[in-house]
């Protein structure tokens, strides 16, 4: 059963070859066993899951099932889940039981999905390796000495190891796409505002966006159908009408105009990754796509801009964790200031503190113009450059990450190199565009992802391209040894 993707599981559930309760029991057992190796879950929630599975069986038996009824899912532990611990990978929220569901969770529950548990992640989604989690690192199922990527590393590892067919992720600078690439799965970062951020613990509010992590593009489309749409509880949520994301999956891509930015294929890129991406693009050319070189000179500035904007927003968002209202509180504070200082000092990890300090610095009166304001101006230039490029080509293709999965501890003391692992992904968040990472090859036994970036709200087109690619390639079908 664990080999089946969503589209296949729907068939067995609706033919009643297996009930949702039986399926859930199998999945819970597999998750509990394998989690001891991979550490991809912070919480596994059997009671919650079996209750939802029972309800799903009732719907199926009454003939009221939808396309996701009874399908297991894992939620990244950044999404609030009513009555279930929501830690965001931090000691700060280790004791936090969310009193309500995030919109994404509510919608997936309403679609009849069965939540198996909450996945491990970098603390407050800050990281590219899952090593900043209070709950310890997640191991990559392809090589357990390596990281799964981050910050949605638990979700990526759980889907790659065939524990669940889908997990949610969030992407502020690459956290859906980069772990998808490093774990050999499909990860879609939707247009900013397409998925509600209500109940998704905020890291950098102008960049954060939730999305699906699945094995196939078809499954990502099924999940998008359930979670996309306007939400009046999120003031930045987009009012654009929602399409049926499964409808265009099989469309022809003949005549598709692909732009390859020369800056994405320069000497910084591992040449083997470059070769894999070019081979992937050739597959699309065989399906009728046309390729031309483009230039995105501003992309070189995306890392410095991101590491001003994201910490600035995080320093403001994380100010709420002060030991007073919820979350961790230090023992025996002497006075209010001691309560603030020690609760935050003890509750946050090193990377989070580093970001808060950078953020408060770039927002401070003396440095605001030099750093924050300048970063915002360059952010606009980056967005304009994408807009211009996307008026000439339909999609932009490049690598998702500069290399395959790196070793645990390899970059932990080298934050700059760690930050560079998002070099191809952060500019997409700065511009608010949608992008998908799809498995496109293997390098030394490790998966490599190809990134397809589209225009605003072009998710149906991205899913169509990814689906056509997956019809003629087998990379997304490969499973790590021992998890197949
Ligand atoms: N790795 C990037 C960071 O550390 C992006 C994280 C994310 O997308 N949540 O900020």
GROMACS .gro file of C-alpha atoms and ligand atoms in nm:
model
  494
    1UNK     CA    1   0.000   0.000   0.000
    2UNK     CA    2   0.279   0.242   0.089
    3UNK     CA    3   0.397   0.240  -0.273
    4UNK     CA    4   0.074   0.391  -0.395
    5UNK     CA    5   0.032   0.760  -0.460
    6UNK     CA    6  -0.288   0.954  -0.392
    7UNK     CA    7  -0.444   0.889  -0.731
    8UNK     CA    8  -0.391   0.513  -0.682
    9UNK     CA    9  -0.503   0.503  -0.318
   10UNK     CA   10  -0.829   0.673  -0.408
   11UNK     CA   11  -0.905   0.378  -0.636
   12UNK     CA   12  -0.844   0.110  -0.372
   13UNK     CA   13  -1.041   0.301  -0.110
   14UNK     CA   14  -1.336   0.363  -0.334
   15UNK     CA   15  -1.340   0.000  -0.455
   16UNK     CA   16  -1.330  -0.092  -0.084
   17UNK     CA   17  -1.026  -0.315  -0.134
   18UNK     CA   18  -0.918  -0.167   0.197
   19UNK     CA   19  -1.094   0.060   0.445
   20UNK     CA   20  -0.955   0.393   0.552
   21UNK     CA   21  -0.918   0.262   0.909
   22UNK     CA   22  -0.716  -0.038   0.785
   23UNK     CA   23  -0.502   0.184   0.566
   24UNK     CA   24  -0.446   0.427   0.852
   25UNK     CA   25  -0.334   0.146   1.083
   26UNK     CA   26  -0.079   0.028   0.827
   27UNK     CA   27   0.049   0.380   0.773
   28UNK     CA   28   0.073   0.452   1.146
   29UNK     CA   29   0.272   0.137   1.203
   30UNK     CA   30   0.514   0.212   0.919
   31UNK     CA   31   0.553   0.573   1.034
   32UNK     CA   32   0.622   0.473   1.395
   33UNK     CA   33   0.887   0.219   1.293
   34UNK     CA   34   1.065   0.427   1.034
   35UNK     CA   35   1.048   0.747   1.235
   36UNK     CA   36   1.292   0.590   1.480
   37UNK     CA   37   1.548   0.597   1.200
   38UNK     CA   38   1.466   0.916   1.012
   39UNK     CA   39   1.322   1.142   1.286
   40UNK     CA   40   1.089   1.296   1.030
   41UNK     CA   41   0.793   1.335   1.268
   42UNK     CA   42   0.773   1.553   1.578
   43UNK     CA   43   0.435   1.402   1.667
   44UNK     CA   44   0.249   1.098   1.540
   45UNK     CA   45  -0.121   1.124   1.619
   46UNK     CA   46  -0.288   0.780   1.610
   47UNK     CA   47  -0.606   0.872   1.797
   48UNK     CA   48  -0.669   1.173   1.582
   49UNK     CA   49  -0.593   0.974   1.267
   50UNK     CA   50  -0.818   0.679   1.350
   51UNK     CA   51  -1.106   0.911   1.429
   52UNK     CA   52  -1.071   1.083   1.094
   53UNK     CA   53  -1.034   0.747   0.919
   54UNK     CA   54  -1.360   0.626   1.072
   55UNK     CA   55  -1.538   0.935   0.944
   56UNK     CA   56  -1.379   0.881   0.602
   57UNK     CA   57  -1.509   0.523   0.592
   58UNK     CA   58  -1.857   0.648   0.673
   59UNK     CA   59  -1.842   0.890   0.383
   60UNK     CA   60  -1.711   0.623   0.149
   61UNK     CA   61  -1.983   0.378   0.256
   62UNK     CA   62  -2.250   0.641   0.206
   63UNK     CA   63  -2.117   0.712  -0.142
   64UNK     CA   64  -2.023   1.068  -0.041
   65UNK     CA   65  -1.648   1.039  -0.084
   66UNK     CA   66  -1.446   1.309  -0.254
   67UNK     CA   67  -1.113   1.269  -0.434
   68UNK     CA   68  -0.912   1.289  -0.109
   69UNK     CA   69  -1.139   1.108   0.136
   70UNK     CA   70  -0.946   0.865   0.356
   71UNK     CA   71  -0.603   0.957   0.215
   72UNK     CA   72  -0.323   0.986   0.474
   73UNK     CA   73  -0.134   1.314   0.503
   74UNK     CA   74   0.132   1.462   0.731
   75UNK     CA   75   0.126   1.829   0.826
   76UNK     CA   76   0.440   2.034   0.870
   77UNK     CA   77   0.456   2.132   1.236
   78UNK     CA   78   0.427   2.499   1.141
   79UNK     CA   79   0.052   2.461   1.073
   80UNK     CA   80  -0.173   2.501   1.376
   81UNK     CA   81  -0.375   2.186   1.446
   82UNK     CA   82  -0.662   2.207   1.690
   83UNK     CA   83  -0.584   2.013   2.008
   84UNK     CA   84  -0.250   1.885   1.874
   85UNK     CA   85   0.097   2.010   1.967
   86UNK     CA   86   0.226   2.266   1.716
   87UNK     CA   87   0.592   2.330   1.795
   88UNK     CA   88   0.733   2.490   1.479
   89UNK     CA   89   1.047   2.289   1.555
   90UNK     CA   90   1.122   2.510   1.857
   91UNK     CA   91   1.167   2.467   2.230
   92UNK     CA   92   0.973   2.795   2.248
   93UNK     CA   93   0.654   2.614   2.141
   94UNK     CA   94   0.731   2.268   2.277
   95UNK     CA   95   0.435   2.303   2.514
   96UNK     CA   96   0.197   2.473   2.270
   97UNK     CA   97  -0.128   2.295   2.186
   98UNK     CA   98  -0.295   2.496   1.911
   99UNK     CA   99  -0.651   2.603   1.993
  100UNK     CA  100  -0.764   2.608   1.628
  101UNK     CA  101  -0.685   2.469   1.283
  102UNK     CA  102  -0.494   2.659   1.017
  103UNK     CA  103  -0.705   2.717   0.706
  104UNK     CA  104  -0.494   2.466   0.512
  105UNK     CA  105  -0.553   2.203   0.781
  106UNK     CA  106  -0.923   2.282   0.801
  107UNK     CA  107  -0.962   2.248   0.424
  108UNK     CA  108  -0.775   1.917   0.412
  109UNK     CA  109  -0.980   1.786   0.704
  110UNK     CA  110  -1.298   1.891   0.527
  111UNK     CA  111  -1.176   1.708   0.218
  112UNK     CA  112  -1.174   1.392   0.433
  113UNK     CA  113  -0.797   1.348   0.463
  114UNK     CA  114  -0.646   1.163   0.758
  115UNK     CA  115  -0.370   1.342   0.945
  116UNK     CA  116  -0.106   1.093   1.057
  117UNK     CA  117   0.117   1.342   1.239
  118UNK     CA  118   0.321   1.659   1.236
  119UNK     CA  119   0.654   1.668   1.056
  120UNK     CA  120   0.992   1.783   1.181
  121UNK     CA  121   1.131   2.109   1.048
  122UNK     CA  122   1.400   2.369   1.098
  123UNK     CA  123   1.320   2.591   1.395
  124UNK     CA  124   1.060   2.847   1.283
  125UNK     CA  125   1.136   2.735   0.925
  126UNK     CA  126   1.480   2.895   0.936
  127UNK     CA  127   1.726   2.665   0.769
  128UNK     CA  128   1.810   2.457   0.465
  129UNK     CA  129   1.905   2.129   0.630
  130UNK     CA  130   1.659   2.055   0.912
  131UNK     CA  131   1.950   2.068   1.155
  132UNK     CA  132   1.817   2.370   1.344
  133UNK     CA  133   1.518   2.178   1.482
  134UNK     CA  134   1.489   2.154   1.861
  135UNK     CA  135   1.388   1.791   1.797
  136UNK     CA  136   1.713   1.696   1.624
  137UNK     CA  137   1.802   1.653   1.259
  138UNK     CA  138   1.600   1.457   1.006
  139UNK     CA  139   1.796   1.202   0.805
  140UNK     CA  140   1.771   1.177   0.429
  141UNK     CA  141   1.629   0.834   0.334
  142UNK     CA  142   1.859   0.822   0.030
  143UNK     CA  143   2.168   0.839   0.253
  144UNK     CA  144   2.125   0.861   0.627
  145UNK     CA  145   2.453   1.051   0.670
  146UNK     CA  146   2.300   1.336   0.475
  147UNK     CA  147   2.043   1.608   0.534
  148UNK     CA  148   1.699   1.603   0.369
  149UNK     CA  149   1.713   1.978   0.303
  150UNK     CA  150   1.501   2.229   0.486
  151UNK     CA  151   1.307   2.372   0.631
  152UNK     CA  152   1.033   2.123   0.530
  153UNK     CA  153   1.282   1.835   0.564
  154UNK     CA  154   1.057   1.613   0.773
  155UNK     CA  155   0.781   1.638   0.515
  156UNK     CA  156   1.019   1.567   0.227
  157UNK     CA  157   1.178   1.268   0.402
  158UNK     CA  158   0.836   1.126   0.498
  159UNK     CA  159   0.709   1.140   0.140
  160UNK     CA  160   1.037   1.012  -0.009
  161UNK     CA  161   1.046   0.718   0.237
  162UNK     CA  162   0.689   0.627   0.134
  163UNK     CA  163   0.547   0.691   0.482
  164UNK     CA  164   0.270   0.915   0.349
  165UNK     CA  165   0.177   1.001  -0.009
  166UNK     CA  166   0.165   1.372   0.071
  167UNK     CA  167   0.282   1.619   0.330
  168UNK     CA  168   0.239   1.992   0.353
  169UNK     CA  169   0.533   2.228   0.341
  170UNK     CA  170   0.596   2.600   0.355
  171UNK     CA  171   0.835   2.797   0.140
  172UNK     CA  172   0.978   3.134   0.244
  173UNK     CA  173   1.299   3.111   0.044
  174UNK     CA  174   1.295   2.757  -0.092
  175UNK     CA  175   1.175   2.534   0.191
  176UNK     CA  176   0.936   2.330  -0.023
  177UNK     CA  177   1.148   2.311  -0.337
  178UNK     CA  178   1.498   2.255  -0.195
  179UNK     CA  179   1.404   1.958   0.031
  180UNK     CA  180   1.189   1.820  -0.254
  181UNK     CA  181   1.499   1.833  -0.473
  182UNK     CA  182   1.726   1.673  -0.211
  183UNK     CA  183   1.476   1.393  -0.139
  184UNK     CA  184   1.363   1.321  -0.496
  185UNK     CA  185   1.000   1.429  -0.468
  186UNK     CA  186   0.771   1.690  -0.626
  187UNK     CA  187   0.726   2.020  -0.439
  188UNK     CA  188   0.508   2.311  -0.547
  189UNK     CA  189   0.549   2.660  -0.408
  190UNK     CA  190   0.234   2.844  -0.518
  191UNK     CA  191   0.198   3.213  -0.604
  192UNK     CA  192   0.216   3.435  -0.294
  193UNK     CA  193  -0.140   3.470  -0.164
  194UNK     CA  194  -0.281   3.161  -0.340
  195UNK     CA  195  -0.282   2.952  -0.019
  196UNK     CA  196  -0.406   3.106   0.305
  197UNK     CA  197  -0.143   3.179   0.568
  198UNK     CA  198  -0.401   3.181   0.847
  199UNK     CA  199  -0.278   2.952   1.123
  200UNK     CA  200   0.060   2.901   0.956
  201UNK     CA  201   0.312   3.029   1.209
  202UNK     CA  202   0.472   3.334   1.048
  203UNK     CA  203   0.842   3.353   0.963
  204UNK     CA  204   0.856   3.629   0.699
  205UNK     CA  205   0.502   3.727   0.613
  206UNK     CA  206   0.567   3.881   0.272
  207UNK     CA  207   0.744   3.566   0.154
  208UNK     CA  208   0.579   3.268   0.332
  209UNK     CA  209   0.362   3.038   0.126
  210UNK     CA  210   0.231   2.688   0.197
  211UNK     CA  211   0.208   2.414  -0.062
  212UNK     CA  212   0.200   2.040  -0.136
  213UNK     CA  213   0.492   1.794  -0.127
  214UNK     CA  214   0.402   1.477  -0.315
  215UNK     CA  215   0.559   1.215  -0.535
  216UNK     CA  216   0.378   1.320  -0.854
  217UNK     CA  217   0.252   1.641  -1.011
  218UNK     CA  218  -0.091   1.483  -1.044
  219UNK     CA  219  -0.109   1.439  -0.667
  220UNK     CA  220   0.005   1.798  -0.615
  221UNK     CA  221  -0.284   1.910  -0.836
  222UNK     CA  222  -0.533   1.711  -0.628
  223UNK     CA  223  -0.407   1.877  -0.310
  224UNK     CA  224  -0.408   2.223  -0.469
  225UNK     CA  225  -0.776   2.172  -0.552
  226UNK     CA  226  -0.843   2.133  -0.181
  227UNK     CA  227  -0.625   2.411  -0.038
  228UNK     CA  228  -0.613   2.696  -0.291
  229UNK     CA  229  -0.843   2.994  -0.261
  230UNK     CA  230  -0.929   3.320  -0.096
  231UNK     CA  231  -0.953   3.333   0.282
  232UNK     CA  232  -1.098   3.636   0.451
  233UNK     CA  233  -0.891   3.555   0.761
  234UNK     CA  234  -0.568   3.624   0.568
  235UNK     CA  235  -0.553   3.983   0.444
  236UNK     CA  236  -0.285   3.897   0.186
  237UNK     CA  237  -0.483   3.610   0.041
  238UNK     CA  238  -0.556   3.648  -0.333
  239UNK     CA  239  -0.911   3.684  -0.458
  240UNK     CA  240  -0.840   3.539  -0.803
  241UNK     CA  241  -1.075   3.256  -0.894
  242UNK     CA  242  -0.946   2.905  -0.832
  243UNK     CA  243  -0.909   2.670  -1.126
  244UNK     CA  244  -0.939   2.294  -1.136
  245UNK     CA  245  -0.572   2.210  -1.114
  246UNK     CA  246  -0.619   1.860  -1.254
  247UNK     CA  247  -0.791   1.975  -1.568
  248UNK     CA  248  -0.489   2.078  -1.774
  249UNK     CA  249  -0.244   1.810  -1.665
  250UNK     CA  250  -0.250   1.631  -1.999
  251UNK     CA  251  -0.248   1.938  -2.223
  252UNK     CA  252   0.014   1.943  -2.495
  253UNK     CA  253   0.322   2.151  -2.424
  254UNK     CA  254   0.406   2.195  -2.793
  255UNK     CA  255   0.514   2.552  -2.852
  256UNK     CA  256   0.593   2.614  -2.484
  257UNK     CA  257   0.860   2.884  -2.457
  258UNK     CA  258   1.125   2.800  -2.197
  259UNK     CA  259   1.381   3.055  -2.081
  260UNK     CA  260   1.714   2.934  -1.939
  261UNK     CA  261   1.878   3.215  -1.738
  262UNK     CA  262   2.249   3.218  -1.808
  263UNK     CA  263   2.315   3.324  -1.448
  264UNK     CA  264   2.167   2.993  -1.325
  265UNK     CA  265   2.418   2.789  -1.524
  266UNK     CA  266   2.738   2.978  -1.446
  267UNK     CA  267   3.056   2.847  -1.282
  268UNK     CA  268   2.890   2.839  -0.936
  269UNK     CA  269   2.675   2.547  -1.044
  270UNK     CA  270   2.803   2.193  -1.000
  271UNK     CA  271   2.857   2.092  -1.369
  272UNK     CA  272   2.689   1.755  -1.318
  273UNK     CA  273   2.375   1.930  -1.195
  274UNK     CA  274   2.391   2.155  -1.501
  275UNK     CA  275   2.409   1.850  -1.728
  276UNK     CA  276   2.110   1.688  -1.555
  277UNK     CA  277   1.899   2.003  -1.595
  278UNK     CA  278   1.994   2.035  -1.963
  279UNK     CA  279   1.893   1.671  -2.015
  280UNK     CA  280   1.561   1.743  -1.844
  281UNK     CA  281   1.503   2.041  -2.069
  282UNK     CA  282   1.577   1.818  -2.372
  283UNK     CA  283   1.290   1.591  -2.266
  284UNK     CA  284   1.061   1.891  -2.275
  285UNK     CA  285   1.198   1.991  -2.616
  286UNK     CA  286   1.108   1.644  -2.745
  287UNK     CA  287   0.752   1.723  -2.635
  288UNK     CA  288   0.757   2.036  -2.850
  289UNK     CA  289   0.892   2.306  -2.620
  290UNK     CA  290   1.130   2.574  -2.751
  291UNK     CA  291   1.425   2.695  -2.551
  292UNK     CA  292   1.608   3.024  -2.542
  293UNK     CA  293   1.869   3.179  -2.321
  294UNK     CA  294   1.760   3.471  -2.105
  295UNK     CA  295   1.933   3.684  -1.847
  296UNK     CA  296   1.830   3.762  -1.490
  297UNK     CA  297   2.126   3.971  -1.369
  298UNK     CA  298   1.951   4.067  -1.045
  299UNK     CA  299   1.941   3.705  -0.930
  300UNK     CA  300   2.296   3.745  -0.797
  301UNK     CA  301   2.158   3.989  -0.541
  302UNK     CA  302   1.876   3.769  -0.425
  303UNK     CA  303   2.061   3.606  -0.132
  304UNK     CA  304   2.178   3.935   0.025
  305UNK     CA  305   1.835   4.091  -0.029
  306UNK     CA  306   1.657   3.789   0.119
  307UNK     CA  307   1.888   3.787   0.422
  308UNK     CA  308   1.789   4.144   0.498
  309UNK     CA  309   1.414   4.119   0.426
  310UNK     CA  310   1.347   3.777   0.586
  311UNK     CA  311   1.531   3.847   0.915
  312UNK     CA  312   1.367   4.191   0.936
  313UNK     CA  313   1.022   4.035   0.912
  314UNK     CA  314   1.111   3.748   1.143
  315UNK     CA  315   1.242   3.984   1.412
  316UNK     CA  316   0.902   4.149   1.412
  317UNK     CA  317   0.696   3.827   1.387
  318UNK     CA  318   0.887   3.650   1.662
  319UNK     CA  319   0.854   3.942   1.905
  320UNK     CA  320   0.529   3.782   2.022
  321UNK     CA  321   0.716   3.495   2.187
  322UNK     CA  322   0.800   3.674   2.509
  323UNK     CA  323   0.714   3.417   2.776
  324UNK     CA  324   0.400   3.605   2.874
  325UNK     CA  325   0.109   3.480   2.666
  326UNK     CA  326   0.209   3.138   2.542
  327UNK     CA  327   0.506   2.919   2.480
  328UNK     CA  328   0.816   2.869   2.689
  329UNK     CA  329   0.865   3.068   3.011
  330UNK     CA  330   1.188   3.065   3.211
  331UNK     CA  331   1.188   2.958   3.576
  332UNK     CA  332   1.164   3.214   3.857
  333UNK     CA  333   1.207   3.542   3.669
  334UNK     CA  334   1.332   3.828   3.883
  335UNK     CA  335   1.134   4.093   3.701
  336UNK     CA  336   0.967   4.153   3.364
  337UNK     CA  337   1.287   4.223   3.181
  338UNK     CA  338   1.447   3.907   3.318
  339UNK     CA  339   1.135   3.714   3.210
  340UNK     CA  340   1.165   3.843   2.852
  341UNK     CA  341   1.539   3.796   2.827
  342UNK     CA  342   1.565   3.452   2.973
  343UNK     CA  343   1.247   3.314   2.812
  344UNK     CA  344   1.370   3.421   2.469
  345UNK     CA  345   1.731   3.336   2.543
  346UNK     CA  346   1.644   2.984   2.656
  347UNK     CA  347   1.351   2.921   2.420
  348UNK     CA  348   1.511   3.010   2.085
  349UNK     CA  349   1.798   2.828   1.916
  350UNK     CA  350   2.114   2.979   1.766
  351UNK     CA  351   1.993   3.030   1.408
  352UNK     CA  352   1.670   3.196   1.518
  353UNK     CA  353   1.864   3.431   1.747
  354UNK     CA  354   2.107   3.513   1.468
  355UNK     CA  355   1.814   3.609   1.242
  356UNK     CA  356   1.643   3.817   1.510
  357UNK     CA  357   1.965   4.008   1.571
  358UNK     CA  358   2.025   4.072   1.200
  359UNK     CA  359   1.660   4.175   1.161
  360UNK     CA  360   1.655   4.423   1.446
  361UNK     CA  361   1.986   4.566   1.324
  362UNK     CA  362   1.870   4.629   0.965
  363UNK     CA  363   1.547   4.785   1.092
  364UNK     CA  364   1.715   5.008   1.350
  365UNK     CA  365   1.693   5.384   1.302
  366UNK     CA  366   2.055   5.432   1.196
  367UNK     CA  367   2.070   5.145   0.947
  368UNK     CA  368   1.718   5.123   0.803
  369UNK     CA  369   1.799   5.327   0.490
  370UNK     CA  370   2.129   5.156   0.427
  371UNK     CA  371   1.998   4.800   0.456
  372UNK     CA  372   1.624   4.748   0.474
  373UNK     CA  373   1.518   5.022   0.235
  374UNK     CA  374   1.789   4.935  -0.015
  375UNK     CA  375   1.694   4.566   0.001
  376UNK     CA  376   1.330   4.655  -0.069
  377UNK     CA  377   1.435   4.856  -0.375
  378UNK     CA  378   1.643   4.569  -0.512
  379UNK     CA  379   1.354   4.334  -0.437
  380UNK     CA  380   1.143   4.545  -0.672
  381UNK     CA  381   1.412   4.526  -0.941
  382UNK     CA  382   1.425   4.147  -0.908
  383UNK     CA  383   1.048   4.128  -0.945
  384UNK     CA  384   1.050   4.357  -1.248
  385UNK     CA  385   1.322   4.151  -1.412
  386UNK     CA  386   1.113   3.835  -1.373
  387UNK     CA  387   0.807   4.013  -1.508
  388UNK     CA  388   0.996   4.123  -1.815
  389UNK     CA  389   1.142   3.779  -1.872
  390UNK     CA  390   0.801   3.615  -1.831
  391UNK     CA  391   0.652   3.845  -2.092
  392UNK     CA  392   0.888   3.682  -2.345
  393UNK     CA  393   0.889   3.319  -2.226
  394UNK     CA  394   0.619   3.106  -2.061
  395UNK     CA  395   0.840   2.951  -1.794
  396UNK     CA  396   1.192   2.977  -1.662
  397UNK     CA  397   1.384   2.656  -1.592
  398UNK     CA  398   1.695   2.596  -1.387
  399UNK     CA  399   1.830   2.387  -1.103
  400UNK     CA  400   1.646   2.386  -0.771
  401UNK     CA  401   1.960   2.363  -0.559
  402UNK     CA  402   2.330   2.405  -0.639
  403UNK     CA  403   2.413   2.047  -0.537
  404UNK     CA  404   2.263   1.723  -0.408
  405UNK     CA  405   2.208   1.654  -0.036
  406UNK     CA  406   2.510   1.750   0.177
  407UNK     CA  407   2.636   1.571   0.486
  408UNK     CA  408   2.494   1.627   0.831
  409UNK     CA  409   2.712   1.886   1.013
  410UNK     CA  410   2.890   1.977   0.687
  411UNK     CA  411   2.756   2.333   0.672
  412UNK     CA  412   2.624   2.389   1.023
  413UNK     CA  413   2.910   2.618   1.122
  414UNK     CA  414   2.922   2.789   0.785
  415UNK     CA  415   2.598   2.987   0.762
  416UNK     CA  416   2.698   3.173   0.445
  417UNK     CA  417   2.748   2.853   0.243
  418UNK     CA  418   2.429   2.717   0.398
  419UNK     CA  419   2.243   3.032   0.286
  420UNK     CA  420   2.377   2.982  -0.066
  421UNK     CA  421   2.192   2.652  -0.097
  422UNK     CA  422   1.885   2.866  -0.170
  423UNK     CA  423   2.050   3.069  -0.442
  424UNK     CA  424   1.807   2.949  -0.712
  425UNK     CA  425   1.494   2.956  -0.501
  426UNK     CA  426   1.481   3.277  -0.294
  427UNK     CA  427   1.437   3.518  -0.585
  428UNK     CA  428   1.108   3.342  -0.667
  429UNK     CA  429   0.976   3.426  -0.318
  430UNK     CA  430   1.103   3.782  -0.344
  431UNK     CA  431   0.897   3.816  -0.664
  432UNK     CA  432   0.597   3.619  -0.525
  433UNK     CA  433   0.594   3.378  -0.822
  434UNK     CA  434   0.496   3.010  -0.830
  435UNK     CA  435   0.758   2.740  -0.895
  436UNK     CA  436   0.776   2.363  -0.885
  437UNK     CA  437   1.068   2.128  -0.822
  438UNK     CA  438   1.052   1.790  -0.994
  439UNK     CA  439   1.294   1.497  -0.979
  440UNK     CA  440   1.513   1.516  -1.290
  441UNK     CA  441   1.806   1.283  -1.233
  442UNK     CA  442   2.047   1.119  -0.992
  443UNK     CA  443   2.401   1.211  -0.897
  444UNK     CA  444   2.611   0.962  -0.701
  445UNK     CA  445   2.296   0.789  -0.577
  446UNK     CA  446   2.133   1.115  -0.469
  447UNK     CA  447   1.832   1.283  -0.631
  448UNK     CA  448   1.851   1.612  -0.821
  449UNK     CA  449   1.555   1.841  -0.881
  450UNK     CA  450   1.472   2.070  -1.171
  451UNK     CA  451   1.290   2.394  -1.100
  452UNK     CA  452   1.019   2.534  -1.328
  453UNK     CA  453   0.917   2.893  -1.250
  454UNK     CA  454   0.595   3.039  -1.393
  455UNK     CA  455   0.406   3.363  -1.406
  456UNK     CA  456   0.165   3.469  -1.130
  457UNK     CA  457  -0.114   3.212  -1.085
  458UNK     CA  458   0.031   2.986  -1.355
  459UNK     CA  459   0.017   2.681  -1.125
  460UNK     CA  460  -0.200   2.487  -1.372
  461UNK     CA  461   0.066   2.536  -1.641
  462UNK     CA  462   0.348   2.433  -1.405
  463UNK     CA  463   0.160   2.119  -1.302
  464UNK     CA  464   0.088   2.043  -1.668
  465UNK     CA  465   0.458   2.068  -1.760
  466UNK     CA  466   0.560   1.862  -1.457
  467UNK     CA  467   0.300   1.596  -1.535
  468UNK     CA  468   0.403   1.567  -1.900
  469UNK     CA  469   0.765   1.541  -1.786
  470UNK     CA  470   0.673   1.266  -1.541
  471UNK     CA  471   0.494   1.075  -1.817
  472UNK     CA  472   0.820   1.043  -2.011
  473UNK     CA  473   1.071   1.010  -1.723
  474UNK     CA  474   1.105   0.771  -1.431
  475UNK     CA  475   1.296   0.981  -1.174
  476UNK     CA  476   0.990   1.047  -0.959
  477UNK     CA  477   0.926   0.672  -0.936
  478UNK     CA  478   1.262   0.587  -0.781
  479UNK     CA  479   1.248   0.499  -0.412
  480UNK     CA  480   1.542   0.502  -0.171
  481UNK     CA  481   1.677   0.152  -0.099
  482UNK     CA  482   1.512   0.001   0.208
  483UNK     CA  483   1.203   0.221   0.170
  484UNK     CA  484   1.068   0.081  -0.157
  485LIG     N1  485   1.659   2.823   0.382
  485LIG     C1  486   1.597   2.950   0.382
  485LIG     C2  487   1.612   3.013   0.518
  485LIG     O1  488   1.682   2.961   0.594
  485LIG     C3  489   1.452   2.937   0.343
  485LIG     C4  490   1.368   2.884   0.451
  485LIG     C5  491   1.225   2.872   0.413
  485LIG     O2  492   1.189   2.876   0.295
  485LIG     N2  493   1.140   2.861   0.513
  485LIG     O3  494   1.557   3.113   0.548
   0.00000   0.00000   0.00000
